[in-house]
Amino acid sequence: MPDKKDKHRFDTLAVRAGQVRTPEGENAEPIFTTSSYVFESAAEAAARFSGDLPGNIYSRFTNPTVRTFEQRLAALEGAESCVATASGMSAILSLCLALLKSGDHIVSSRSIFGSTTMLFTNFLEKLGIVTSFVDLTEIDEWAAAIRPETRLLFMETPSNPLTELADIRQLADLAQQHSILLAVDNCFCTPALQRPITLGADIVIHSATKFLDGQGRCVGGAVVGGKDVVGEQVYGFLRTAGPAMSPFNAWVFLKGLETLNLRMHAHSENTLALARWLEAQTAVKRVYYPGLESHAQHQLAKKQQTGFGGLLSFELHGGREAAWKMVDATRVISITANLGDAKSTITHPATTTHGRLTKEQLQQAGITDGLVRIAVGLEDIEDIKNDLLPGLA
Ligand SMILES: *Cc1c(COP(=O)(O)O)cnc(C)c1O
């Protein structure tokens, strides 16, 4: 069934890929809430455990609802394999612990999710896995940071909150020249807007918590890529170490995938409208959004993505005081750091998501006191503009 459906187009895969109908004839995907599976005989149990006979043993290893989600997301990213995980962070942890050993080296973009930076510096470093951080947009810095023991290049594009882009094809070529794996955290675009594997990346990471769910309900993640690296190595780590996705969460994400393309384009349309409007406001010094002609990498965004995404940030003239007033003056938009929700969210990066950075690190990252980030939801954009007006005044 998945083979036949793999030949279909994106929107069909998003609705149907990975579904295996049971003899009950259900149309919607069932939730298999079972921890273990029953065997016909002792001999069958032995054959399943030895791996001679494929099939379910225990839901830490495999679960039919989770498998449907994995096959559907793999199909959407254009990959052979996907392993679902309990969170986005456990996806990154599983990738690193499955593939790396003491003495190995990572080159990572400096502009990545805060917890990922902490994972690399505070925890992997304890195991002797060292990370060098480079500027996302500077290909020469990436090349210069590569050592003989480098095993992984890691990045997010566009970055959060400043929406800088990396040229995925260029970095994939660099990785290939050095026989290094390139992993892209595709959380902000999702495969609806950007498919890194088709551009040469080896691995895609997801926090399913964000746009894959799309309505802010569940925490989950995924590692997507080739059969050997993801299907064998990452899966081997996951079934032993255990950061598995729950079947209920997998079912919520499956429903999210069915509307992914519609939602991502609606988020993009709303965000572009808001970005253009903010650019015309006198209180606003600068707007960061790849869909704007004023964005330094607008051409690359047009080439690499099929939409510009649901995240923008802008800098106010009045510094931190103006930024906090702006946040506090909203009545509709939610004051929360989460993103990828139908509900628009607003945050002040310098004192929340990036609050643990030092003054120098903030400066290096370009995160000023006057910067505000909005993850634009699916409300009517005129109501969002009206909600921002008091703060701008
Ligand atoms: C949220 C996020 C993560 C972590 O995902 P969780 O599901 O919260 O563990 C990783 N990368 C990016 C880019 C994120 O936004």
CSV table of N, CA and C and ligand atoms in Angstrom, one decimal, residues 86-92 112-116 154 156 158 160 185-188 205-210 218-221 338-339 373, ligand 1:
chain,number,residue,atom,x,y,z
A,86,ALA,N,9.7,11.1,21.1
A,86,ALA,CA,8.8,11.7,22.1
A,86,ALA,C,8.8,13.2,22.1
A,87,SER,N,9.8,13.9,21.5
A,87,SER,CA,9.9,15.3,21.4
A,87,SER,C,10.9,15.7,20.3
A,88,GLY,N,10.9,16.9,19.9
A,88,GLY,CA,12.0,17.4,19.0
A,88,GLY,C,13.4,17.2,19.5
A,89,MET,N,13.5,17.5,20.8
A,89,MET,CA,14.8,17.4,21.5
A,89,MET,C,15.3,15.9,21.5
A,90,SER,N,14.4,15.0,21.7
A,90,SER,CA,14.8,13.6,21.8
A,90,SER,C,15.1,13.1,20.3
A,91,ALA,N,14.6,13.8,19.3
A,91,ALA,CA,15.0,13.4,17.9
A,91,ALA,C,16.4,13.8,17.7
A,92,ILE,N,16.8,15.0,18.2
A,92,ILE,CA,18.2,15.4,18.0
A,92,ILE,C,19.2,14.6,18.9
A,112,ILE,N,20.6,28.4,16.4
A,112,ILE,CA,19.7,27.2,16.5
A,112,ILE,C,18.9,27.3,17.8
A,113,PHE,N,18.0,26.4,17.9
A,113,PHE,CA,17.1,26.4,19.1
A,113,PHE,C,18.0,26.3,20.4
A,114,GLY,N,17.6,27.1,21.4
A,114,GLY,CA,18.4,27.2,22.6
A,114,GLY,C,18.7,25.9,23.3
A,115,SER,N,17.7,25.0,23.4
A,115,SER,CA,17.9,23.7,24.0
A,115,SER,C,18.9,22.8,23.2
A,116,THR,N,18.9,23.0,21.9
A,116,THR,CA,19.9,22.3,21.0
A,116,THR,C,21.3,22.7,21.3
A,154,PHE,N,25.1,20.6,11.3
A,154,PHE,CA,23.7,20.8,11.8
A,154,PHE,C,23.3,22.2,11.7
A,156,GLU,N,19.4,25.0,11.2
A,156,GLU,CA,18.0,25.3,11.0
A,156,GLU,C,18.0,26.4,9.9
A,158,PRO,N,14.8,28.6,7.7
A,158,PRO,CA,15.3,29.9,8.2
A,158,PRO,C,15.6,29.8,9.7
A,160,ASN,N,15.6,31.3,13.7
A,160,ASN,CA,14.7,31.9,14.6
A,160,ASN,C,15.5,32.8,15.6
A,185,ASP,N,17.2,20.9,10.6
A,185,ASP,CA,16.0,21.0,11.5
A,185,ASP,C,15.0,21.8,10.6
A,186,ASN,N,14.0,21.1,10.1
A,186,ASN,CA,13.0,21.6,9.2
A,186,ASN,C,11.7,22.1,9.8
A,187,CYS,N,11.9,22.4,11.1
A,187,CYS,CA,10.7,22.7,11.9
A,187,CYS,C,9.9,23.9,11.4
A,188,PHE,N,10.6,24.9,10.9
A,188,PHE,CA,9.9,26.2,10.6
A,188,PHE,C,9.2,26.1,9.2
A,205,ILE,N,15.3,16.8,10.7
A,205,ILE,CA,14.9,16.8,12.1
A,205,ILE,C,13.5,17.5,12.2
A,206,HIS,N,12.6,17.0,13.0
A,206,HIS,CA,11.4,17.8,13.2
A,206,HIS,C,11.0,17.8,14.7
A,207,SER,N,10.6,19.0,15.1
A,207,SER,CA,9.8,19.1,16.4
A,207,SER,C,8.4,19.1,15.9
A,208,ALA,N,7.7,17.9,16.0
A,208,ALA,CA,6.3,17.8,15.5
A,208,ALA,C,5.4,18.7,16.4
A,209,THR,N,5.9,19.1,17.5
A,209,THR,CA,5.2,20.0,18.4
A,209,THR,C,4.7,21.3,17.7
A,210,LYS,N,5.4,21.7,16.7
A,210,LYS,CA,5.2,23.0,16.1
A,210,LYS,C,4.1,22.8,14.9
A,218,CYS,N,0.2,18.7,21.3
A,218,CYS,CA,1.1,17.5,21.7
A,218,CYS,C,2.6,17.9,21.5
A,219,VAL,N,3.4,17.2,22.3
A,219,VAL,CA,4.9,17.3,22.1
A,219,VAL,C,5.3,16.0,21.4
A,220,GLY,N,6.2,16.2,20.3
A,220,GLY,CA,6.7,15.0,19.6
A,220,GLY,C,7.8,15.5,18.6
A,221,GLY,N,8.4,14.5,18.0
A,221,GLY,CA,9.5,14.8,17.1
A,221,GLY,C,9.8,13.7,16.1
A,338,ASN,N,5.9,29.5,22.3
A,338,ASN,CA,5.6,28.4,21.4
A,338,ASN,C,5.3,29.0,20.0
A,339,LEU,N,5.4,28.2,19.0
A,339,LEU,CA,5.1,28.7,17.6
A,339,LEU,C,4.5,27.5,16.8
A,373,ARG,N,9.3,39.0,18.4
A,373,ARG,CA,9.0,37.9,17.4
A,373,ARG,C,7.5,37.6,17.4
B,1,LIG,C1,10.8,23.6,19.5
B,1,LIG,C2,12.0,23.3,18.7
B,1,LIG,C3,12.8,22.1,19.0
B,1,LIG,C4,12.6,21.2,20.1
B,1,LIG,O1,11.4,20.5,20.0
B,1,LIG,P1,10.5,20.0,21.3
B,1,LIG,O2,9.4,19.3,20.6
B,1,LIG,O3,10.1,21.2,22.1
B,1,LIG,O4,11.4,19.1,22.0
B,1,LIG,C5,13.9,21.9,18.1
B,1,LIG,N1,14.2,22.7,17.1
B,1,LIG,C6,13.4,23.8,16.8
B,1,LIG,C7,13.8,24.6,15.7
B,1,LIG,C8,12.3,24.1,17.6
B,1,LIG,O5,11.6,25.2,17.3
